[in-house]
Tab-separated table of C-alpha atoms in Angstrom:
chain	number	residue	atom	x	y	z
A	16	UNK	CA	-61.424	74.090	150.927
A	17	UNK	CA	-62.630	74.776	154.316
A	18	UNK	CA	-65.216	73.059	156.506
A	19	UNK	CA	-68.553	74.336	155.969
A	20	UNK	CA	-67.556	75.812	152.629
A	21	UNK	CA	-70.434	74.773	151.089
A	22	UNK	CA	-72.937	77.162	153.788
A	23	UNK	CA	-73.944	80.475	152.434
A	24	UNK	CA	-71.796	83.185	154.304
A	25	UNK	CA	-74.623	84.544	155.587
A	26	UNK	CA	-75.872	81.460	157.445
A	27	UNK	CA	-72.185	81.066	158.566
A	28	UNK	CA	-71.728	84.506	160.012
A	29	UNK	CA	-74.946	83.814	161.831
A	30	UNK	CA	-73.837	80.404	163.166
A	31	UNK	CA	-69.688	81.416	163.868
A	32	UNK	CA	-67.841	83.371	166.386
A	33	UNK	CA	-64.705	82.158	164.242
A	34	UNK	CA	-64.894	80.139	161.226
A	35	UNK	CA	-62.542	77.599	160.127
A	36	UNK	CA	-60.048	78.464	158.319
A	37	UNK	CA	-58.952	77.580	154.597
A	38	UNK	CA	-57.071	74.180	153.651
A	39	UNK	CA	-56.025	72.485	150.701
A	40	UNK	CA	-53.577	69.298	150.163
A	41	UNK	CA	-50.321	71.064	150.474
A	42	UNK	CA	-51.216	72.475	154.137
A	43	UNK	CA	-48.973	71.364	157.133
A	44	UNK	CA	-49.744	67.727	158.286
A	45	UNK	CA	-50.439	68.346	161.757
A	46	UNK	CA	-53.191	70.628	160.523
A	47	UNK	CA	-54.627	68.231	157.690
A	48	UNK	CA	-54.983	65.523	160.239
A	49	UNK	CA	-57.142	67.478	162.412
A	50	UNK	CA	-59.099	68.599	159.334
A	51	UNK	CA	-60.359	65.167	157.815
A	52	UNK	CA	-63.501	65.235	159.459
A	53	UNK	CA	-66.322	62.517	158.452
A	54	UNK	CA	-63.597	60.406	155.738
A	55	UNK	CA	-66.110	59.542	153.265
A	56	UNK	CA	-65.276	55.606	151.608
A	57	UNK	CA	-66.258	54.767	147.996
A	58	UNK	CA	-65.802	51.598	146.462
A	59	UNK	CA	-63.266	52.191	143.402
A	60	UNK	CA	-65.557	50.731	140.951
A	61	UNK	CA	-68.440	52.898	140.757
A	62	UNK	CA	-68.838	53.766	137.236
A	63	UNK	CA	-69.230	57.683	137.873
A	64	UNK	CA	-66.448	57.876	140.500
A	65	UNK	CA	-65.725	61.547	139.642
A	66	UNK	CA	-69.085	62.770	139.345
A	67	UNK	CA	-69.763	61.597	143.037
A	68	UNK	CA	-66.929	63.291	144.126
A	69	UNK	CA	-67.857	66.409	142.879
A	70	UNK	CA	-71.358	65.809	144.396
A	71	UNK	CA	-70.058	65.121	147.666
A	72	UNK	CA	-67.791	67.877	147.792
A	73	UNK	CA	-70.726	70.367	146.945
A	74	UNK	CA	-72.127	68.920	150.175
A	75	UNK	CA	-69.548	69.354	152.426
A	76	UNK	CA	-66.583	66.186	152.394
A	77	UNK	CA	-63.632	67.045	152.543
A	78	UNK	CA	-61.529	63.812	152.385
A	79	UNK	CA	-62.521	60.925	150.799
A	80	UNK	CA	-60.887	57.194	150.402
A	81	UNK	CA	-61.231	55.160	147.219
A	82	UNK	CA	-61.160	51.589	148.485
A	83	UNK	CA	-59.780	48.742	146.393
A	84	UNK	CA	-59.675	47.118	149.399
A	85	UNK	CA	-62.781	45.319	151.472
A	86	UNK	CA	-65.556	47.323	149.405
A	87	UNK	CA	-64.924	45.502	146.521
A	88	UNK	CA	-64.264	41.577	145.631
A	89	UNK	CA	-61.231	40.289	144.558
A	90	UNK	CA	-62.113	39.756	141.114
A	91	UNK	CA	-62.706	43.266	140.802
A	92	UNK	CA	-59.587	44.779	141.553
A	93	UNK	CA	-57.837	45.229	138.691
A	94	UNK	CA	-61.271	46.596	137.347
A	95	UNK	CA	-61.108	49.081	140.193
A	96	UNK	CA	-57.684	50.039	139.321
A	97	UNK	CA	-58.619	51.179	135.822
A	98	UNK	CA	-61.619	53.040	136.909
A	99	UNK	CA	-59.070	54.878	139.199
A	100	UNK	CA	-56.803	55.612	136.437
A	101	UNK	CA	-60.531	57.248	134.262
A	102	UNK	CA	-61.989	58.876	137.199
A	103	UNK	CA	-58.662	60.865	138.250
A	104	UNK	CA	-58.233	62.117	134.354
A	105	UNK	CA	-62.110	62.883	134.368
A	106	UNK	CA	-61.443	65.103	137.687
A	107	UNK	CA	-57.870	66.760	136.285
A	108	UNK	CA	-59.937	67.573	133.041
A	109	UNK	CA	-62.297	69.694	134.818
A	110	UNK	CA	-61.636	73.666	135.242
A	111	UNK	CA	-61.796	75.599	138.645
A	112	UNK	CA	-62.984	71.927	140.654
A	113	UNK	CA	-60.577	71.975	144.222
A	114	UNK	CA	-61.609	68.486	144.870
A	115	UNK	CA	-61.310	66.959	148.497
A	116	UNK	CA	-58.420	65.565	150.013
A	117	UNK	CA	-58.298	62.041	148.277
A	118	UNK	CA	-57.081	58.515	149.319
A	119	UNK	CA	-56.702	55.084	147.894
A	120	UNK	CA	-57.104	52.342	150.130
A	121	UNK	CA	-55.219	49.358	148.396
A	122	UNK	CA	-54.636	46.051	149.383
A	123	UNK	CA	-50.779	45.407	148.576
A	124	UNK	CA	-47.636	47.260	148.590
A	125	UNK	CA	-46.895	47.091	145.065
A	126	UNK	CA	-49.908	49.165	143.914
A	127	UNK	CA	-48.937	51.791	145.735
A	128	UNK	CA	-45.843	52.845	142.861
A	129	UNK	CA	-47.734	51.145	140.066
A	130	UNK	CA	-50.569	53.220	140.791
A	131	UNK	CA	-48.685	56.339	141.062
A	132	UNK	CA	-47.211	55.432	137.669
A	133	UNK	CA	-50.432	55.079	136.024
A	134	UNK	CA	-52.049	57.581	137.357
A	135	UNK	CA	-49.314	60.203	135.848
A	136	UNK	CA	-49.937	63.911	135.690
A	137	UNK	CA	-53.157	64.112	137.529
A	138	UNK	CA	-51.171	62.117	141.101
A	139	UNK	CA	-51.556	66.264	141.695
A	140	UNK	CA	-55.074	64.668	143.003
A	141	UNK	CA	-53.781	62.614	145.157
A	142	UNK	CA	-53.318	63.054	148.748
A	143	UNK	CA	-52.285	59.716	149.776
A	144	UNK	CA	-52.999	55.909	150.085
A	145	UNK	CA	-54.851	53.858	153.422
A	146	UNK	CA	-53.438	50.874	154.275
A	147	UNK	CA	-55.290	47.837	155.622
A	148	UNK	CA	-54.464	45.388	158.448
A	149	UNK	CA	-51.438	47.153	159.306
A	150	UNK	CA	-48.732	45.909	161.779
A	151	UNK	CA	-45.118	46.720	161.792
A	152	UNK	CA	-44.395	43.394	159.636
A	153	UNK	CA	-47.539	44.004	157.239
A	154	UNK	CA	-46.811	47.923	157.798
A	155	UNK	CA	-43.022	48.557	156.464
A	156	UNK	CA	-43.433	47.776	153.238
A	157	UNK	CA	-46.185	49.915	152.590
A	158	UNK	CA	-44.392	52.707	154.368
A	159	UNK	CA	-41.338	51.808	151.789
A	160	UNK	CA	-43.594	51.565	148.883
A	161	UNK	CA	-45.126	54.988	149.577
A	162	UNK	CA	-41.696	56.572	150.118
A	163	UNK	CA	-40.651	55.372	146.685
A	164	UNK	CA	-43.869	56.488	145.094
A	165	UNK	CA	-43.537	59.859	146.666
A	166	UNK	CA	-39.889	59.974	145.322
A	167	UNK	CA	-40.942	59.396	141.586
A	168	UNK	CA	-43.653	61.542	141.423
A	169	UNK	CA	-42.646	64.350	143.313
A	170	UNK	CA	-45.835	64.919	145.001
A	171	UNK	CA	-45.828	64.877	149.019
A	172	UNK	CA	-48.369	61.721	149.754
A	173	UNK	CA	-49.535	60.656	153.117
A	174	UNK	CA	-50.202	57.219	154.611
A	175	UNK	CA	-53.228	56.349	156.987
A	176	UNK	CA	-52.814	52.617	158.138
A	177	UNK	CA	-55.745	50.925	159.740
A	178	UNK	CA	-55.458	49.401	162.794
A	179	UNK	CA	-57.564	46.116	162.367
A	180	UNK	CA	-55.990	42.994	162.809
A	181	UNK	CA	-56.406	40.347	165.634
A	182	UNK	CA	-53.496	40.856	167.441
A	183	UNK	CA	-54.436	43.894	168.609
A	184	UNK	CA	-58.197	42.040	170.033
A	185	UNK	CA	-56.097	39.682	171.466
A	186	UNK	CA	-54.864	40.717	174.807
A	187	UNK	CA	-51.893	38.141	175.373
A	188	UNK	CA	-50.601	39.896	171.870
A	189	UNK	CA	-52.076	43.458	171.803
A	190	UNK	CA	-48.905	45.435	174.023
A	191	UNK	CA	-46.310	43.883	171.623
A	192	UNK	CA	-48.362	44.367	168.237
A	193	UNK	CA	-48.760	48.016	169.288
A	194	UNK	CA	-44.848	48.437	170.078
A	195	UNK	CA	-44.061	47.479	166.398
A	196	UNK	CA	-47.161	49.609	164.940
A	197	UNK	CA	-45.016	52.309	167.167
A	198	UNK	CA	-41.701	51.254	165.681
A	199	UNK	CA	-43.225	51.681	161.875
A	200	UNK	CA	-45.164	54.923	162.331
A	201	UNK	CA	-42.541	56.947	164.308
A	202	UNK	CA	-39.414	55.953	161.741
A	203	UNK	CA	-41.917	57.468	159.175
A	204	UNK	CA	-44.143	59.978	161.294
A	205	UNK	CA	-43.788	62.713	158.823
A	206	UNK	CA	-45.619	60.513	156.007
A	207	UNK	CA	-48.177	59.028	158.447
A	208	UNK	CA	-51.344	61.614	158.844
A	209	UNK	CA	-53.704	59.489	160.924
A	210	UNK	CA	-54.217	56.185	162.469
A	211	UNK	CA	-57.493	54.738	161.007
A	212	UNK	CA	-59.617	52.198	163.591
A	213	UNK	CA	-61.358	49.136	161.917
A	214	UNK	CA	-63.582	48.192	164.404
A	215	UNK	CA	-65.995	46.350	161.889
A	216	UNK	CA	-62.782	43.390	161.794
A	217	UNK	CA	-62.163	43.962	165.587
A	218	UNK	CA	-65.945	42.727	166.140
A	219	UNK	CA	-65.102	40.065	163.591
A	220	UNK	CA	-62.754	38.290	165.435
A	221	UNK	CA	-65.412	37.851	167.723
A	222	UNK	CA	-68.546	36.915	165.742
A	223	UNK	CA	-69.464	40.447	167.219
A	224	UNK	CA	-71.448	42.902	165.252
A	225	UNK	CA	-73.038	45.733	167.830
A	226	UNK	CA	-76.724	46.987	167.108
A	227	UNK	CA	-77.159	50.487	166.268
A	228	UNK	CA	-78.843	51.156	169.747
A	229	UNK	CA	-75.128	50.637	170.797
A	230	UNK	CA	-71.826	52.155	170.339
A	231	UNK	CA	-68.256	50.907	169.915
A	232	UNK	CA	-67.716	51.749	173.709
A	233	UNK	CA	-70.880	49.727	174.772
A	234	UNK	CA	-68.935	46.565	173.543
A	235	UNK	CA	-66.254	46.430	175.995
A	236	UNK	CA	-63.945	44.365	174.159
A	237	UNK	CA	-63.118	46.973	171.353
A	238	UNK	CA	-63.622	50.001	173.979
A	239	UNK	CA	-60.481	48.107	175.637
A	240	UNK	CA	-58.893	47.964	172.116
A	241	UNK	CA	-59.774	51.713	171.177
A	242	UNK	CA	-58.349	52.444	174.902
A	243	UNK	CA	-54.911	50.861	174.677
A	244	UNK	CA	-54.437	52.389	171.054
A	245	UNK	CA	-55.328	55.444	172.290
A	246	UNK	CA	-52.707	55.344	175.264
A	247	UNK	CA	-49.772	54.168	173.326
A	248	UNK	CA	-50.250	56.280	169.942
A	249	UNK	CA	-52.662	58.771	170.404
A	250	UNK	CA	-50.415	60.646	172.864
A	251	UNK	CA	-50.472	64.533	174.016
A	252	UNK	CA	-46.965	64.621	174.231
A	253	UNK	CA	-45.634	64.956	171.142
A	254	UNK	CA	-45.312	61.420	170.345
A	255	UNK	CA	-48.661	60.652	169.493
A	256	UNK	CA	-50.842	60.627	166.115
A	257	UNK	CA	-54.131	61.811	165.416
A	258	UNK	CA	-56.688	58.696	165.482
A	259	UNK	CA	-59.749	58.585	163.821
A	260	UNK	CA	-63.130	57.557	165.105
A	261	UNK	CA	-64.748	54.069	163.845
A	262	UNK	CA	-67.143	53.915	161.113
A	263	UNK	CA	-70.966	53.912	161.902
A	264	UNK	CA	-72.581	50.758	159.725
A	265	UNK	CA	-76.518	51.863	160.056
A	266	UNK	CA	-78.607	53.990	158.071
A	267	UNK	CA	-81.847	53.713	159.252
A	268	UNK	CA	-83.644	51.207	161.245
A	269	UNK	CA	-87.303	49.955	161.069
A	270	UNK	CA	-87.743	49.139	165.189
A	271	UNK	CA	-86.191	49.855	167.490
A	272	UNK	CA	-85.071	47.993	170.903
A	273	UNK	CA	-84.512	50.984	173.288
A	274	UNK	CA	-85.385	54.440	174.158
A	275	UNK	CA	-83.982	56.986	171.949
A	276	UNK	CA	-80.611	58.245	173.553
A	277	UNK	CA	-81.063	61.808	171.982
A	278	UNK	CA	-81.919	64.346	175.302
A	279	UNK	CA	-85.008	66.949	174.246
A	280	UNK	CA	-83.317	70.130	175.370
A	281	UNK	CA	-81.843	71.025	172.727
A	282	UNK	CA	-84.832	70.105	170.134
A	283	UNK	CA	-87.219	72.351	171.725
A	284	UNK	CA	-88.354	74.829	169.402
A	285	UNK	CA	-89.259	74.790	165.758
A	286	UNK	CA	-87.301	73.235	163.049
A	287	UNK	CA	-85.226	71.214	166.182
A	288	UNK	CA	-88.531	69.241	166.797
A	289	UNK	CA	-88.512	67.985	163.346
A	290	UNK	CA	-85.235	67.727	162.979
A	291	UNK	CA	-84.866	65.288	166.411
A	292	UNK	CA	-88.033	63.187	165.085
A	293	UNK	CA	-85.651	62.621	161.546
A	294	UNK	CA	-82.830	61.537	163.291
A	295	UNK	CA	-84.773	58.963	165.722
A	296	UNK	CA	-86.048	57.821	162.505
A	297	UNK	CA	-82.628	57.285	160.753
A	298	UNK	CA	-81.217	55.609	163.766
A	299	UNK	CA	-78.757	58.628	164.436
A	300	UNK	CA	-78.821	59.628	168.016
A	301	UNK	CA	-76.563	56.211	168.217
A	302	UNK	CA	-74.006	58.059	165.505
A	303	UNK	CA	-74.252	61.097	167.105
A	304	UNK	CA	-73.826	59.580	170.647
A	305	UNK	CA	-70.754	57.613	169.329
A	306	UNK	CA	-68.868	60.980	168.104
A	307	UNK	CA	-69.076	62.298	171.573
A	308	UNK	CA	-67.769	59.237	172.865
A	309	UNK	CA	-65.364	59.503	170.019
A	310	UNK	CA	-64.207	62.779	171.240
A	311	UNK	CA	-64.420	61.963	175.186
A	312	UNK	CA	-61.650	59.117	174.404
A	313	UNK	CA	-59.483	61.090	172.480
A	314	UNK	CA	-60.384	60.627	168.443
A	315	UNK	CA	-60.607	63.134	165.916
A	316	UNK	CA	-62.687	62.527	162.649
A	317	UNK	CA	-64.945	59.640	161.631
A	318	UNK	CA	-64.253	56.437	159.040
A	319	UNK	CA	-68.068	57.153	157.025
A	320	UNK	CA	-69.583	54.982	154.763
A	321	UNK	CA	-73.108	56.896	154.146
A	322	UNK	CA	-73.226	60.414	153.411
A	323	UNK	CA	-75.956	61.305	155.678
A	324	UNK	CA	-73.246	60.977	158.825
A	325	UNK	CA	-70.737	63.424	157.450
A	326	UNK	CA	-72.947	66.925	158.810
A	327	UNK	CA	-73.451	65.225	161.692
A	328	UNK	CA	-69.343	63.998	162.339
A	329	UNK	CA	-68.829	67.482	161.379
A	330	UNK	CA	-70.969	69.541	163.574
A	331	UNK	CA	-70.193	68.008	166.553
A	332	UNK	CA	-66.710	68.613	165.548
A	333	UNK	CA	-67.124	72.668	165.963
A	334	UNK	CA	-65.641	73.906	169.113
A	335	UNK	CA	-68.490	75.763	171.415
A	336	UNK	CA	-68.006	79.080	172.563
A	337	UNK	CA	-67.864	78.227	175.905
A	338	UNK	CA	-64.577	75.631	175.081
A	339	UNK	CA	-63.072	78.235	173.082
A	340	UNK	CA	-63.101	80.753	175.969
A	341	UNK	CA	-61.756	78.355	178.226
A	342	UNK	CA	-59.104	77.414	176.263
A	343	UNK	CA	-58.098	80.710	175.331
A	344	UNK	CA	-58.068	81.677	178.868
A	345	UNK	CA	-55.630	78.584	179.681
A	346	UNK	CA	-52.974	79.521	177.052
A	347	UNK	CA	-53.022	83.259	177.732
A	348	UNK	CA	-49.466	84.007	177.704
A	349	UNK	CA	-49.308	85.022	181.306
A	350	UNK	CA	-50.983	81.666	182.362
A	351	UNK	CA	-47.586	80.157	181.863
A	352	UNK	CA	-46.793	80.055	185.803
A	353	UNK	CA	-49.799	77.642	186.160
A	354	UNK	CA	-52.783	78.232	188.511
A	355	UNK	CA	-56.272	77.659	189.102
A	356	UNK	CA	-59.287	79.806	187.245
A	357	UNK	CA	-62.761	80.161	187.256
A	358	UNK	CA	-64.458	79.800	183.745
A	359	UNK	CA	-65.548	82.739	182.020
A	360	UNK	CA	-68.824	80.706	182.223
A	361	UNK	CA	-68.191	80.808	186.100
A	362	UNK	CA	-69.473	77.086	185.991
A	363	UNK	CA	-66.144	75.049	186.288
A	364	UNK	CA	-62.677	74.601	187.370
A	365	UNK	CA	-59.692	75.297	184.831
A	366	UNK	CA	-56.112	74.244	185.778
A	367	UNK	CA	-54.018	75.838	183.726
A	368	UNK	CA	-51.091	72.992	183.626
A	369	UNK	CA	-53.039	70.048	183.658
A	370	UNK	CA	-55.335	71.748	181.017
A	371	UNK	CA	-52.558	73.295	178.984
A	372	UNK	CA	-52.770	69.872	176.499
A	373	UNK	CA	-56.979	69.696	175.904
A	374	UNK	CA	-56.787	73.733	175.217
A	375	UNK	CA	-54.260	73.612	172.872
A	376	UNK	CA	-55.873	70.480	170.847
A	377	UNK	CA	-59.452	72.326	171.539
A	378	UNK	CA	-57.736	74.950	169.504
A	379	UNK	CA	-56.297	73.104	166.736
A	380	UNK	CA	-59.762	72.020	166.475
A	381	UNK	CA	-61.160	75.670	166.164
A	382	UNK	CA	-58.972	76.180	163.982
A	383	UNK	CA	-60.110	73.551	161.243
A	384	UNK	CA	-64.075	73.217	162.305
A	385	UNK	CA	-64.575	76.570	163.968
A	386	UNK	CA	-65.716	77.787	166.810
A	387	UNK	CA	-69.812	78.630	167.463
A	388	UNK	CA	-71.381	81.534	168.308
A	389	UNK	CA	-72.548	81.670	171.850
A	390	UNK	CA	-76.235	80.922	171.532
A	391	UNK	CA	-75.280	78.131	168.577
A	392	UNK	CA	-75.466	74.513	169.156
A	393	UNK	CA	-74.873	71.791	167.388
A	394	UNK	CA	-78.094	70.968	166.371
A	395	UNK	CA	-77.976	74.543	164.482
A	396	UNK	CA	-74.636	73.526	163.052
A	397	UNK	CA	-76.462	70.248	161.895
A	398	UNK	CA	-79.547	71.824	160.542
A	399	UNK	CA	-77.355	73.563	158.562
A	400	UNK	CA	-74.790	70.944	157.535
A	401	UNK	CA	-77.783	68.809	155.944
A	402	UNK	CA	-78.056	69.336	152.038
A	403	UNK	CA	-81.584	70.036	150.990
């Protein structure tokens, strides 16, 4: 799989100066964490599970989590667990389908090997399971359960725990719940592909719940949250983890309380007009204004729960041409001394130490989304993204 896969190669020669490159659920972790993109949730139960996989994958997903978790009530989770076990055969039974990079968020420990047991042959699916409300007391045993799970079925599987609970809102507890979410991750950092933000339950704590005129980092009590995560696990230095961007609740909204944060530069001509007027519509210069924050605070990839923000998590996600040239011109080989540069774009500073870090995660990200073509932006990339 690759992003944009699903473009003609025509439209993405047009769009790319490099295009991402090819993945599939046995590639190294550090580069399947940059690749999730927009992780698309489903609820477990829908009857035709596999069919809207297959449909989502034709439109561009590339990971997806199965949630018995929070999506669906608790009398419906050993439903959900069947459907599972149906869906996965329904997916294995189908020739030539490479199907995205799949999760199961589950609620306890023990499903985890049970799961992996019933599931049998067609685990080969499988890339992992999500954990919910995870601390280093809630946290272990899921980390042991998915180590003995990956030990019987001889499949490599991956563990995203969420960071949601309240001791992380609450500030007189947040340093010392994030020291033991440390403790768990790094004794099993080469199972652990992301760290997944529930903002939805930080709000909660709260009686919170921000507008879709607002982001995450307009309510300053989770921006402080998404902050201190950030700074003690999302690390440049080798000790940190990718972490994912929170999930976007609104689809469309019929009034709205505030100007429309989109700028009109970028939708001047032709099919941008139109395209501007649908998102205002939809609600999603909010979404889209929330990825860049996602990106400006260090996050990588979006928790989605409506397909129509997965082009849009991915196409901000593509590196520009002019980031590309300033990163490769920090990492040239004899850069290594350090010094000062003027962008090839003769429009900013780069420091080649200080910068050394952002160029070589701006490439990483190249490397999985791409890099546009010089006159490209990401409203092109969007255009395109959207299925028709």
């Amino acid at each position: 799989m690759r992003h944009f896969g699903h473009i003609a190669p025509e439209v993405r020669q047009r769009l790319f100066h490099r295009e991402s490159c090819a993945f599939d659920a046995d590639s190294p972790a550090r580069l399947l964490s940059a690749a999730l993109g927009a992780t698309l949730y489903s609820p477990a139960t829908r009857p035709r599970l596999a069919d809207d996989i297959v449909k989502q994958t034709g439109r561009g997903v590339v990971s997806m989590v199965l949630c018995l978790e929070d999506s669906i009530g608790d009398e419906d989770v050993a439903a959900g667990e069947e459907n599972l076990v149906r869906q996965f055969a329904d997916l294995a039974a189908r020739e030539d389908l490479e199907p995205p990079l799949l999760f199961i968020r589950v609620r306890t420990p023990e499903q985890i090997p049970d799961l992996v047991q019933r599931l049998g042959e067609t685990v080969r699916l499988l890339s992992g399971f999500v954990f919910p409300k995870f601390t280093e007391e809630r946290g272990i045993p899921f980390l042991e359960a998915l180590a003995v799970a990956e030990h019987a079925s001889g499949r490599r599987l991956f563990g995203m725990p969420v960071l949601e609970t309240p001791e992380l809102m609450y500030r007189e507890s947040r340093v010392d719940a994030l020291e033991g979410i440390a403790r768990a991750v790094d004794k099993y950092r080469d199972r652990v592909l992301a760290l997944r933000l529930g903002v939805t339950d930080f709000c909660s704590s709260y009686g919170l719940r921000r507008a879709p005129d607002m982001t995450a980092y307009d309510v300053q009590i989770v921006a402080s949250v998404i902050a201190d995560v950030v700074n003690m696990l999302g690390r440049a230095d080798g000790t940190g983890f990718t972490v994912t961007g929170p999930v976007w609740e609104y689809f469309r909204v019929p009034e709205r309380m505030f100007k429309p944060q989109l700028r009109n530069s970028p939708f001047l001509e032709g099919q941008a007009v139109e395209l501007r007027e649908k998102l205002i519509e939809h609600a999603m210069d909010g979404l889209l204004r929330e990825i860049s924050l996602d990106h400006a605070n260090g996050l990588l990839g979006k928790t989605c729960i409506h397909p129509s923000h997965v082009p849009a998590v991915h196409a901000l996600s593509v590196v520009s041409h002019e980031e590309y040239s300033d990163a490769a011109d920090i990492l040239r080989p004899e850069r290594g001394g350090g010094g000062v540069l003027r962008s090839q774009y003769t429009n900013k500073m780069n420091e080649v130490k200080p910068h050394r870090a952002w160029a070589e995660r701006t490439m990483l990200r190249a490397e999985v989304f791409g890099v546009a073509n010089e006159d490209v932006s990401f409203v092109d990339l969007l255009a395109a993204g959207i299925p028709g």
